[in-house]
Coordinates of C-alpha atoms in Angstrom, one line a residue:
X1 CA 94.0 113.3 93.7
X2 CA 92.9 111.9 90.4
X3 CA 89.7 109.4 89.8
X4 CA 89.2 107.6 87.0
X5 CA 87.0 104.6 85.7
X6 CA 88.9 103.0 83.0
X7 CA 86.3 101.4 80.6
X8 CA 88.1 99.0 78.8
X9 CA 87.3 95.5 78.9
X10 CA 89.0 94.0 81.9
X11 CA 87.3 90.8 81.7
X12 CA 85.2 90.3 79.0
X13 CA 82.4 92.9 80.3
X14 CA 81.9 90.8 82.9
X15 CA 82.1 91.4 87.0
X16 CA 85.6 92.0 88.2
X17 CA 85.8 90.5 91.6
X18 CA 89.3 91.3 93.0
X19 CA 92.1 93.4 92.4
X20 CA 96.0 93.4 93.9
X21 CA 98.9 94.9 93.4
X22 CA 102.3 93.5 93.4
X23 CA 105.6 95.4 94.6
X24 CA 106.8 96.3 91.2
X25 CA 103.4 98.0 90.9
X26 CA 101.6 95.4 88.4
X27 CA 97.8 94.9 89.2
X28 CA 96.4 91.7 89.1
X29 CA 92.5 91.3 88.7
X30 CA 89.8 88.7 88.9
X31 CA 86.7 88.5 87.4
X32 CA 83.9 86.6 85.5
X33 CA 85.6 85.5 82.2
X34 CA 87.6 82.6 84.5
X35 CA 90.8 84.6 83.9
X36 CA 93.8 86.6 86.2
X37 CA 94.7 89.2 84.4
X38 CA 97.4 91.4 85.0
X39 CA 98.1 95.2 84.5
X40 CA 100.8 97.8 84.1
X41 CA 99.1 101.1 85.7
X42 CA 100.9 104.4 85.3
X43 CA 99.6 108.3 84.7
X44 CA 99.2 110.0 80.9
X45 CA 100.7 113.0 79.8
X46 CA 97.6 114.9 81.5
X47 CA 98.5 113.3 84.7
X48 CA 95.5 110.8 84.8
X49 CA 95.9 107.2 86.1
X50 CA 95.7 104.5 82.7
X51 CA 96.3 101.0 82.6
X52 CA 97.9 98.9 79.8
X53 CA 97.3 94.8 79.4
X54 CA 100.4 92.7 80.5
X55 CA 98.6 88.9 80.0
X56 CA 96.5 86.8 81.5
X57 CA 97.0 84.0 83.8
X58 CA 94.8 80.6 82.6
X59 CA 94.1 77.6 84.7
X60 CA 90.6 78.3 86.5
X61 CA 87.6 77.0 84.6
X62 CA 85.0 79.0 86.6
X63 CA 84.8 83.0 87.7
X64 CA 87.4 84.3 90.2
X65 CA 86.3 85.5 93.0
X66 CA 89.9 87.1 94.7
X67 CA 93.6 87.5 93.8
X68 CA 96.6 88.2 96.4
X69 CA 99.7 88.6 96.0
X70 CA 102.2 87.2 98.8
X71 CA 104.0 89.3 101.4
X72 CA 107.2 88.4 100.2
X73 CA 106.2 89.5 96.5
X74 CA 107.1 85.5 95.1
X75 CA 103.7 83.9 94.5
X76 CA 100.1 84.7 93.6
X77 CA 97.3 83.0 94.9
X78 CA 94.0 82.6 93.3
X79 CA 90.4 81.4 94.3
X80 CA 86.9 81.3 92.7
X81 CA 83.8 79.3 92.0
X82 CA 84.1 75.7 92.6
X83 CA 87.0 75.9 95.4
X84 CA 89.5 76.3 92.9
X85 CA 92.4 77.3 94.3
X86 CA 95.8 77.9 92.0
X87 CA 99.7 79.3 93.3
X88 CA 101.3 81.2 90.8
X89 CA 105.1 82.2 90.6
X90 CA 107.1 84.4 88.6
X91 CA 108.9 82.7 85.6
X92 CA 111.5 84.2 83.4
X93 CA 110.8 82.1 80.1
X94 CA 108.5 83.9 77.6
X95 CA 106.8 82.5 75.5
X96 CA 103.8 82.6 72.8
X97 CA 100.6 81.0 74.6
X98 CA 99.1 78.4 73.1
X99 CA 96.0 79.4 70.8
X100 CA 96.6 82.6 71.4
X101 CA 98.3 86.4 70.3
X102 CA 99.5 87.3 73.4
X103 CA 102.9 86.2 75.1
X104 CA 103.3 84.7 78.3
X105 CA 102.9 87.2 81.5
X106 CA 105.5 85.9 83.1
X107 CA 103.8 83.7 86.0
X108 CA 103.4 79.8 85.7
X109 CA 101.3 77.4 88.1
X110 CA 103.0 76.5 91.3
X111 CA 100.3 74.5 92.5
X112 CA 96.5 73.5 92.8
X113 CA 95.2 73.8 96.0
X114 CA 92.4 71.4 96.5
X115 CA 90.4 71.6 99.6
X116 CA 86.8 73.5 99.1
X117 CA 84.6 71.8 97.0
X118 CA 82.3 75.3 96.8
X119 CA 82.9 78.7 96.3
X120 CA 86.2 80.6 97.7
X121 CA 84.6 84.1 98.2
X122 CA 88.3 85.9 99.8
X123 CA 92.4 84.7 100.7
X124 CA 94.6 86.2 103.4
X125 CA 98.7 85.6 103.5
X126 CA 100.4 85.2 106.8
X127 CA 103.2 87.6 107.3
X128 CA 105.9 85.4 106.2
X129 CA 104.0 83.9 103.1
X130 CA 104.6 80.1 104.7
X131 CA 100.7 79.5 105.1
X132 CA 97.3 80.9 103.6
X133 CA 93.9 80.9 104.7
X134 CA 90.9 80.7 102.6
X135 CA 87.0 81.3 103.0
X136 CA 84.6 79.7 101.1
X137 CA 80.5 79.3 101.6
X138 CA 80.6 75.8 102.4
X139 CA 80.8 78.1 106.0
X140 CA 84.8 76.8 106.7
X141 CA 88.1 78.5 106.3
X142 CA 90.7 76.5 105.3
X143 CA 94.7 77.0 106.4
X144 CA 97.3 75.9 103.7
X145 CA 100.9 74.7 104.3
X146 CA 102.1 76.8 101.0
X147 CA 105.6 74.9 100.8
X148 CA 103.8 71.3 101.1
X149 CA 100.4 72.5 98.9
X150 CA 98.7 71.0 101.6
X151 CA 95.7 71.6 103.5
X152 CA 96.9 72.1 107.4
X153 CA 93.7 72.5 109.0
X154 CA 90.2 73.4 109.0
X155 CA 88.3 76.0 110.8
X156 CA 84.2 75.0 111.1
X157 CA 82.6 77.3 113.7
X158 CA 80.9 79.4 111.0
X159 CA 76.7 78.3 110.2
X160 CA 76.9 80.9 107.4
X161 CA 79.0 81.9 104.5
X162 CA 82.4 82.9 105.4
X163 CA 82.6 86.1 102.9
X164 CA 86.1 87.5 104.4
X165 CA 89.5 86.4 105.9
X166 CA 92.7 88.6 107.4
X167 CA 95.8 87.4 109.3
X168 CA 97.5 89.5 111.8
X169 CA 100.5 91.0 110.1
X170 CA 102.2 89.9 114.1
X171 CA 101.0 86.4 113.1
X172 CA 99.3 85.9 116.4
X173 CA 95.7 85.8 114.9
X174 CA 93.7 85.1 112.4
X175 CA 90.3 86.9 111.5
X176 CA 87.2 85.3 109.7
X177 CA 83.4 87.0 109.3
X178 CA 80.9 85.1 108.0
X179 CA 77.4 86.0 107.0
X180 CA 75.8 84.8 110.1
X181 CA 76.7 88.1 111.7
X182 CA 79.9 87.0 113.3
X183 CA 83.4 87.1 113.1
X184 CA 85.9 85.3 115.1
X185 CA 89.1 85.9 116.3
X186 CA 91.3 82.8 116.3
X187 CA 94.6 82.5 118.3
X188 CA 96.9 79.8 119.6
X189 CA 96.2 77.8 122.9
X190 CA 96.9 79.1 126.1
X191 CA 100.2 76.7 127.5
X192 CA 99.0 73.1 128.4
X193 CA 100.7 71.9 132.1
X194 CA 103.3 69.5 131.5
X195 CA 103.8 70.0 127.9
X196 CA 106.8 71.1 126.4
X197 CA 107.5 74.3 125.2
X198 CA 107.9 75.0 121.3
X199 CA 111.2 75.3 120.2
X200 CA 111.3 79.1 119.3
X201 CA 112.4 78.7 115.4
X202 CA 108.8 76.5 114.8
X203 CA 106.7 79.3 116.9
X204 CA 108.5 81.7 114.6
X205 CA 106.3 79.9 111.8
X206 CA 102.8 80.9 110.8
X207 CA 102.3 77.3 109.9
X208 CA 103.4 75.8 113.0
X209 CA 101.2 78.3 115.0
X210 CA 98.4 77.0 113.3
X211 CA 98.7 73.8 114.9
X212 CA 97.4 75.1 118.2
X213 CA 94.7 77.2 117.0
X214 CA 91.7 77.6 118.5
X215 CA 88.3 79.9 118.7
X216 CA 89.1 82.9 121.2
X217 CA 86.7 85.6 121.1
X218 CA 83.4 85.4 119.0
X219 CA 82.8 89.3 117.9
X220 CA 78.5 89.3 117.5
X221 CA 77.3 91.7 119.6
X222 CA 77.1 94.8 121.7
X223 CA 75.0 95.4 125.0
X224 CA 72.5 98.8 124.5
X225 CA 70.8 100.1 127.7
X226 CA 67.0 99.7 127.0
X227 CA 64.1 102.0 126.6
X228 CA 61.4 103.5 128.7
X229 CA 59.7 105.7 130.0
X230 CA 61.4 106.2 132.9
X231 CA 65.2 106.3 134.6
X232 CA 63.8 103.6 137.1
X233 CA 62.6 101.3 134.2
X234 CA 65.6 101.7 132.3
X235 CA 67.9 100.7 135.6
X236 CA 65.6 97.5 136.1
X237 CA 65.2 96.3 132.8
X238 CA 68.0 94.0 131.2
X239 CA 70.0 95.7 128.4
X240 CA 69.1 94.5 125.1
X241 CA 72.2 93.1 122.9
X242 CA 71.9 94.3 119.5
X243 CA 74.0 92.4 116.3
X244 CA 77.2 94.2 115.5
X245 CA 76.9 92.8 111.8
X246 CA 74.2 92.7 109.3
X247 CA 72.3 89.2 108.1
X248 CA 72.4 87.2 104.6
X249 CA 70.6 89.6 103.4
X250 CA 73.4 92.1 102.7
X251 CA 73.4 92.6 98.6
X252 CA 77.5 91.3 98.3
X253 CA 79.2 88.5 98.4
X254 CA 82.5 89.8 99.8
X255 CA 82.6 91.1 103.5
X256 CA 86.3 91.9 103.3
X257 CA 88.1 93.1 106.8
X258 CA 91.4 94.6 107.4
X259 CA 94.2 95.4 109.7
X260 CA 96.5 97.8 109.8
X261 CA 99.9 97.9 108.6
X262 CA 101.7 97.6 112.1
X263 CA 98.9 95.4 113.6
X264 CA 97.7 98.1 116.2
X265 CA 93.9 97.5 115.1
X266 CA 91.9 95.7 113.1
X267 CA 88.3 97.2 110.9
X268 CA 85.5 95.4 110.0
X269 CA 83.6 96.1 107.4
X270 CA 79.3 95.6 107.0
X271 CA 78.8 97.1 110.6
X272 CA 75.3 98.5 111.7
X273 CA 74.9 100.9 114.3
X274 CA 71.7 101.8 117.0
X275 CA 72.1 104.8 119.3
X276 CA 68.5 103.2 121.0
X277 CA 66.1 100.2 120.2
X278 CA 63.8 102.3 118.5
X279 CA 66.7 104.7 116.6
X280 CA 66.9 104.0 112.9
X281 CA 69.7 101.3 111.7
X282 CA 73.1 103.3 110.0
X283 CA 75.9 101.5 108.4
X284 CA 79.2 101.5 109.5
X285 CA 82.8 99.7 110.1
X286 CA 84.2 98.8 113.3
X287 CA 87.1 99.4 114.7
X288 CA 88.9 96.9 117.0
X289 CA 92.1 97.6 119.1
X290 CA 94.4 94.8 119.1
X291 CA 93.6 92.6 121.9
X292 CA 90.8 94.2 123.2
X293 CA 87.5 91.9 121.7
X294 CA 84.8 93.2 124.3
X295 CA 84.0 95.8 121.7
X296 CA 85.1 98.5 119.5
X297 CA 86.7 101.3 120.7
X298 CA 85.5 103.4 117.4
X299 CA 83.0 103.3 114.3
X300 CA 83.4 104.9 111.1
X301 CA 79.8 105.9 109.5
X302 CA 79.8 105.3 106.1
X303 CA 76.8 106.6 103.7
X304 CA 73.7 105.1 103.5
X305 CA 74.6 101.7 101.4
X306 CA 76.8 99.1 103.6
X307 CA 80.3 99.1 104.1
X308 CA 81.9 95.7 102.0
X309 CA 85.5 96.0 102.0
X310 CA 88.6 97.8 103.9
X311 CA 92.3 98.3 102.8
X312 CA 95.1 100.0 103.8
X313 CA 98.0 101.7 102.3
X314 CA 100.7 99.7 103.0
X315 CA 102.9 103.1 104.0
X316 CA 103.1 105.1 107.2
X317 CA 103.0 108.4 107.1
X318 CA 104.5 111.5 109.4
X319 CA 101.7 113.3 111.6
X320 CA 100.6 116.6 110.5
X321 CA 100.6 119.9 112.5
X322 CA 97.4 121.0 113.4
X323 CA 96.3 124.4 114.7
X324 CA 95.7 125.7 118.6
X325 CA 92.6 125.7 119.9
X326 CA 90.4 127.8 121.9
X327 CA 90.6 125.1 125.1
X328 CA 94.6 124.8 124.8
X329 CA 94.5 121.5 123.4
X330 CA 96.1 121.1 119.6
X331 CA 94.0 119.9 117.1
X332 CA 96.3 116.2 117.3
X333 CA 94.3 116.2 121.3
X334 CA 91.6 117.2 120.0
X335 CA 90.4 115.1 117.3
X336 CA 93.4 112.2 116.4
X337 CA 91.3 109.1 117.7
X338 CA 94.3 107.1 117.7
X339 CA 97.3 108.0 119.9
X340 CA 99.9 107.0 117.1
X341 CA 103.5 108.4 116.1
X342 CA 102.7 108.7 113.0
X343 CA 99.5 108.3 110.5
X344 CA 97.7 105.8 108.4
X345 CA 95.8 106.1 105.5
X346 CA 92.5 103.5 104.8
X347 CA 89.7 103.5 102.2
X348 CA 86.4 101.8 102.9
X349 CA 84.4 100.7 100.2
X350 CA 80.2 101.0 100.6
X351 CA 78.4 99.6 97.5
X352 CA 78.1 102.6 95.8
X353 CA 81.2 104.6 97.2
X354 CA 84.8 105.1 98.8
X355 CA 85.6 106.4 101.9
X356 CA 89.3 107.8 102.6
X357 CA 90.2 108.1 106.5
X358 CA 93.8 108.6 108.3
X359 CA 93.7 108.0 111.9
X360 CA 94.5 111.6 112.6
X361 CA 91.3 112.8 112.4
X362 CA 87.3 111.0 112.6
X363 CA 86.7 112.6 109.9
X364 CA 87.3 111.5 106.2
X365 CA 89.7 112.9 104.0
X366 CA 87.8 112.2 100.9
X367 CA 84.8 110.3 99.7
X368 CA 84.2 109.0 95.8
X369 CA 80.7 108.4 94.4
X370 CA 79.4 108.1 91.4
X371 CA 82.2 105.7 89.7
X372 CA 79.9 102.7 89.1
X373 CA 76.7 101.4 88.0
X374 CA 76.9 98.6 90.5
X375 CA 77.9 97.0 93.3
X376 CA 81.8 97.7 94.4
X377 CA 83.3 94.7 95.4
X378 CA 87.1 94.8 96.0
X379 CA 90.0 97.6 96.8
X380 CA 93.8 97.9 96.5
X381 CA 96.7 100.0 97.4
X382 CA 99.7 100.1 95.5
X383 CA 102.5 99.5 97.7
X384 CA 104.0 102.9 97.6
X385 CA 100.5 104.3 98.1
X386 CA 100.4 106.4 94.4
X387 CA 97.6 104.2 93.6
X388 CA 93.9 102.9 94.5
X389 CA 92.2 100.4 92.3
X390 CA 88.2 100.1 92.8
X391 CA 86.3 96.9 90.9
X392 CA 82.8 96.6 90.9
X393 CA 80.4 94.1 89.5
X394 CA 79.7 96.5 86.7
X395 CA 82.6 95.1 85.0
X396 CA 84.9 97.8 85.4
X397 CA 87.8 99.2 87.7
X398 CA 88.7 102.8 88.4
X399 CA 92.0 104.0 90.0
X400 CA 92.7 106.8 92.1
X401 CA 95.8 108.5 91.6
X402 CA 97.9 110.9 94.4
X403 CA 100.6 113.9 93.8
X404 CA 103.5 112.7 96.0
X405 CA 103.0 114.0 99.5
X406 CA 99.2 114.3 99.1
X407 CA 98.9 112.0 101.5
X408 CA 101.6 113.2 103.5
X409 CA 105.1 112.5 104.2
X410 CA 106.6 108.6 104.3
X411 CA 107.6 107.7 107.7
X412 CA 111.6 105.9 107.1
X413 CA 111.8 102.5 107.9
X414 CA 114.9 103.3 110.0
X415 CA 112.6 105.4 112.3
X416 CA 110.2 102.7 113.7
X417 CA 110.8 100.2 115.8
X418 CA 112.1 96.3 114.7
X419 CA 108.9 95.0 114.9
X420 CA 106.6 97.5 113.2
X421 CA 109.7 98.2 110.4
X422 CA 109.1 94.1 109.9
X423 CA 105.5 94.5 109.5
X424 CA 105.4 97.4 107.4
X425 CA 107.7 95.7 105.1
X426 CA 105.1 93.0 104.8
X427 CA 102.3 95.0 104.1
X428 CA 103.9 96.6 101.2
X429 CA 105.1 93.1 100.1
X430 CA 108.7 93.9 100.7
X431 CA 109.2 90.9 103.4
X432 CA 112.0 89.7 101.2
X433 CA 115.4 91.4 99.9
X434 CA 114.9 92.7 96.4
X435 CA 117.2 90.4 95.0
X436 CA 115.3 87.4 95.7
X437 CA 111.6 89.0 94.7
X438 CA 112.3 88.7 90.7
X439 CA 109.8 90.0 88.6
X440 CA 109.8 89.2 84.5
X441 CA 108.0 92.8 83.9
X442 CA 111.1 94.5 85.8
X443 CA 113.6 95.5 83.5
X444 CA 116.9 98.2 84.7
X445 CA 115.4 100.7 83.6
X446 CA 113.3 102.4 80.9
X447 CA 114.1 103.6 77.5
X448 CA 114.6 106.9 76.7
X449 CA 111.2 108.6 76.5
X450 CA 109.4 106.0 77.6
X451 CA 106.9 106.3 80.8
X452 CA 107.7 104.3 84.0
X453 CA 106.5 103.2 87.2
X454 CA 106.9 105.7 89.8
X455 CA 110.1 104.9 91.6
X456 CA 109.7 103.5 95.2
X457 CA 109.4 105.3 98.3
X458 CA 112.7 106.0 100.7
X459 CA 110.8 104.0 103.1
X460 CA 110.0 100.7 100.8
X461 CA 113.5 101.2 99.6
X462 CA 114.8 100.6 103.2
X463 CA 112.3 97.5 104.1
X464 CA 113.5 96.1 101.2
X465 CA 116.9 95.1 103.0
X466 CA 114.8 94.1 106.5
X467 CA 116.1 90.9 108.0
X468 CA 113.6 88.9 110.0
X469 CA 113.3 89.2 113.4
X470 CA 111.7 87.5 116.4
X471 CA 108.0 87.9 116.1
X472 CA 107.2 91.0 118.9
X473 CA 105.8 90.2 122.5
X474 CA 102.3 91.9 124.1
X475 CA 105.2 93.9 125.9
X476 CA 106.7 95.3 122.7
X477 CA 103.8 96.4 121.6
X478 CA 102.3 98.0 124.4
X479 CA 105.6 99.2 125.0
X480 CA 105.7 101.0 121.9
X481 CA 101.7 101.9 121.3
X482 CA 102.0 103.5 125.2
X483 CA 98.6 103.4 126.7
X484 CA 96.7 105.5 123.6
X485 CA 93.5 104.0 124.3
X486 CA 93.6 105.9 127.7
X487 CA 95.0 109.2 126.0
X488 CA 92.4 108.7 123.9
X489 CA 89.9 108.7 125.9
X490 CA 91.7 111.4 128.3
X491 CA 91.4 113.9 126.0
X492 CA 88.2 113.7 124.8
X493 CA 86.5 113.8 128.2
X494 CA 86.1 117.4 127.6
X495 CA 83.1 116.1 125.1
X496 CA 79.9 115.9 126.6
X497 CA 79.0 112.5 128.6
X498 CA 82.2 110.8 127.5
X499 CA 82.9 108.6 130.7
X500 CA 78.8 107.7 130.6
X501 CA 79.5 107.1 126.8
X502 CA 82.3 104.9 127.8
X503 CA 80.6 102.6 130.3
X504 CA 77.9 102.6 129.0
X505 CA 79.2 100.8 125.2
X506 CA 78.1 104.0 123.3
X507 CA 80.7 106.6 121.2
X508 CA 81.5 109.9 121.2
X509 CA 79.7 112.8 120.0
X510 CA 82.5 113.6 117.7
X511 CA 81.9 110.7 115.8
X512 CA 78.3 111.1 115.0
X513 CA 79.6 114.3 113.5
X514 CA 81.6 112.5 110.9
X515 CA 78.4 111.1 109.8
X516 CA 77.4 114.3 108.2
X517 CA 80.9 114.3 106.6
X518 CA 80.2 111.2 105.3

């Protein structure tokens, strides 16, 4: 792995806000200067990750605050100060912009959004790109019908800034966390007696399961048995319930959580941690198993600045061996905290540093520090996982770089099941056939001694030919996922006090080990 900050200026030295990349491995970025920009990344001759300038996208007036490409790889959507909201698409005229040097990028306006009337801080795709929700401080989220450019409804059971947004890549929920130290998981209604079913083709559609959306689970906070002096006292008195998520006074705008690419869990990001009342406050990111909202099964420490953002790499990857030990239990028993076929690889950005986990191990795989002089604010993973980008309010971006198989060994699509093969594909925004995801930068191939984008993976070049299926049951997936959360928790009961642990809403030992790591 290679780190690099890139100090060229992105957006007229001033904060970048977002970054994304695109399927044919162009970034886009948002910052300050009221500009999307867009950016061909590659590696040198000496094998170190550098970006050249494509264009710019113009249309918003004010900063942007976030940029995100669609699943299906056929529009951009970008928000910033102001509620502007734009669609872009890819066009194949090219032209000289107006006023300007520079030829045209390649992406026109599709559409103007127009909804918010203050600041969008983050945007989340559904799985199938037909709807796109948005979260702005006005403390709403906003759902948009993409095909119709119109707003489809409105979410208003935040009393705080809503600072980050995620749909489930199963397109059963949607996920919002606000700075009132909540975030809320939103579903569709339970089956109303004497109403009609939905025909399946329109429950198939993330827009038409919006229309039955409602508040399920609120996620805020997490019972802690009090202190005392005594056993007694502690039975008698009336556990104390302790905010998962820290206040307004968190120094970010962006609170950006994440699932996973085959929907098995979800992580939230600016988590804060007690072991007792009186035990100092750590940072941290939750993690949530899919379905279960009581509370989460796992926490990630982080260092000692707050945890902002979460992504993952679109990819799956094969599990690795690990060595015997001493009890008889592999090191997989041991230590995987997720009972998985195969891996996935996740970065967590604090403000001042990035935090690489798999879920084959609690510990982290890496950690990067000292890139910026501020604030980080927004991550991405290129889609066949060769790439990280990091911006920060400094006004720069650095990119991680990995040798192939660093990260381990791509899982092929023909391996997994329908359902998670559909969602993978969407996650590394190839939900569409290759023939109808056109991009103006992609030409047949390069010219002879020219550098290029690193080909895609085996895997991405399977999802690329995916046809849709049914969106998967609760059965499927627990089905497929088998009961891990018990194996988990089977075979870590050798650990001392796991079943209290357990019951009692605390974590295992093991994991206050990774804080050292981190």
């Amino acid at each position: 792995m290679r780190v690099k900050t890139i100090q060229i200026v992105w957006h007229e030295k001033k904060p970048v806000y977002s970054v994304d990349f695109h399927s044919s491995g162009v970034l886009a970025t948002g910052g300050g200067d009221k500009d999307v920009k867009l950016w061909e990344v590659k590696l040198d001759s000496e094998q170190n990750p550098v970006v050249t300038h494509l264009g710019h996208l113009m249309g918003h007036t004010r900063a942007v605050n976030t940029v995100r490409f669609a699943p299906s790889g056929q529009l951009l959507a970008s928000a910033g100060v102001g509620g502007e909201m734009y669609l872009w698409k890819p066009s194949t005229e090219t032209q000289k912009v107006f006023g300007s040097e520079e030829t045209d990028p390649g992406w026109k306006t599709s559409a103007a959004l127009r909804g918010h009337t203050d600041d969008v801080q983050d945007l989340a795709w559904a799985p199938d790109s037909s709807a796109l929700i948005s979260g702005s401080i006005e403390n709403i989220c906003i759902i948009w019908d993409v095909e119709a450019g119109a707003r489809k409804c409105r979410l208003e059971d935040h009393r705080h800034y809503v600072q980050g947004v995620t749909w489930d890549p199963a397109s059963e929920f949607v996920i919002s966390q606000s700075a009132d130290r909540t975030c809320r998981v939103y579903g569709p209604k339970g089956p109303v007696l004497g109403k009609k079913k939905a025909k399946k083709s329109q429950a198939a559609s993330s827009v038409n399961m919006v229309l039955d959306m409602q508040c399920l689970h609120v996620l805020s906070k997490r019972a802690m048995p009090a202190s005392g002096p005594s056993e007694h006292e502690q039975e008698d008195s009336k556990p104390q319930r302790l905010s998962l998520f820290q206040d307004e006074q968190l120094n970010s705008f962006f609170r950006r959580l994440a699932w996973s690419p085959d929907g098995s869990f979800l992580v939230v990001p600016c988590g804060q941690y007690k072991q007792t009342a009186d035990s100092p406050t750590l940072f941290t990111a939750y993690v949530y198993a899919r379905g279960h909202w009581a509370q989460p099964f796992l926490r990630l420490p982080a260092t000692n600045k707050a945890v902002v953002a979460v992504r993952f790499c679109p990819q799956l990857f094969s599990l690795r061996d690990c060595p015997q030990q001493d009890n008889g239990l592999s090191g997989n028993q041991q230590q995987q905290p997720f009972q998985l076929p195969y891996r996935m690889v996740f970065a967590i950005a604090t403000l001042d540093s990035i935090i690489i986990y798999d879920t084959q191990q609690p510990t982290p795989i890496a950690v990067l520090g000292s890139l910026h002089f501020e604030a980080v604010t927004d991550l991405a993973w290129s889609c066949d996982g060769a790439f990280l980008a990091i911006s920060s309010y400094d006004g720069y971006c650095s990119i991680a770089s990995f040798d192939k198989g660093e990260l381990g060994e791509f899982v092929l699509a023909a391996d997994l099941p329908p359902h998670i093969r559909e969602r993978v594909a969407c996650a590394a925004k190839q939900a569409a056939p290759a023939a109808s995801t056109p991009h103006p930068h992609k030409t047949p191939g390069p010219a002879s001694g020219s550098a290029s984008m690193p080909p895609p993976s085996t895997s991405q070049a399977a999802a690329r030919g995916l046809q849709h299926a049914e969106p998967p049951s609760h059965e499927e997936d627990e089905c497929f996922y088998g009961s891990w959360r018990e194996v988990w928790h089977e075979t870590h009961c050798t650990h001392s006090n796991c079943c209290r642990q357990q019951q009692t809403g605390q974590y295992p030992e093991h994991q206050e080990g990774a804080a050292n790591c981190a």
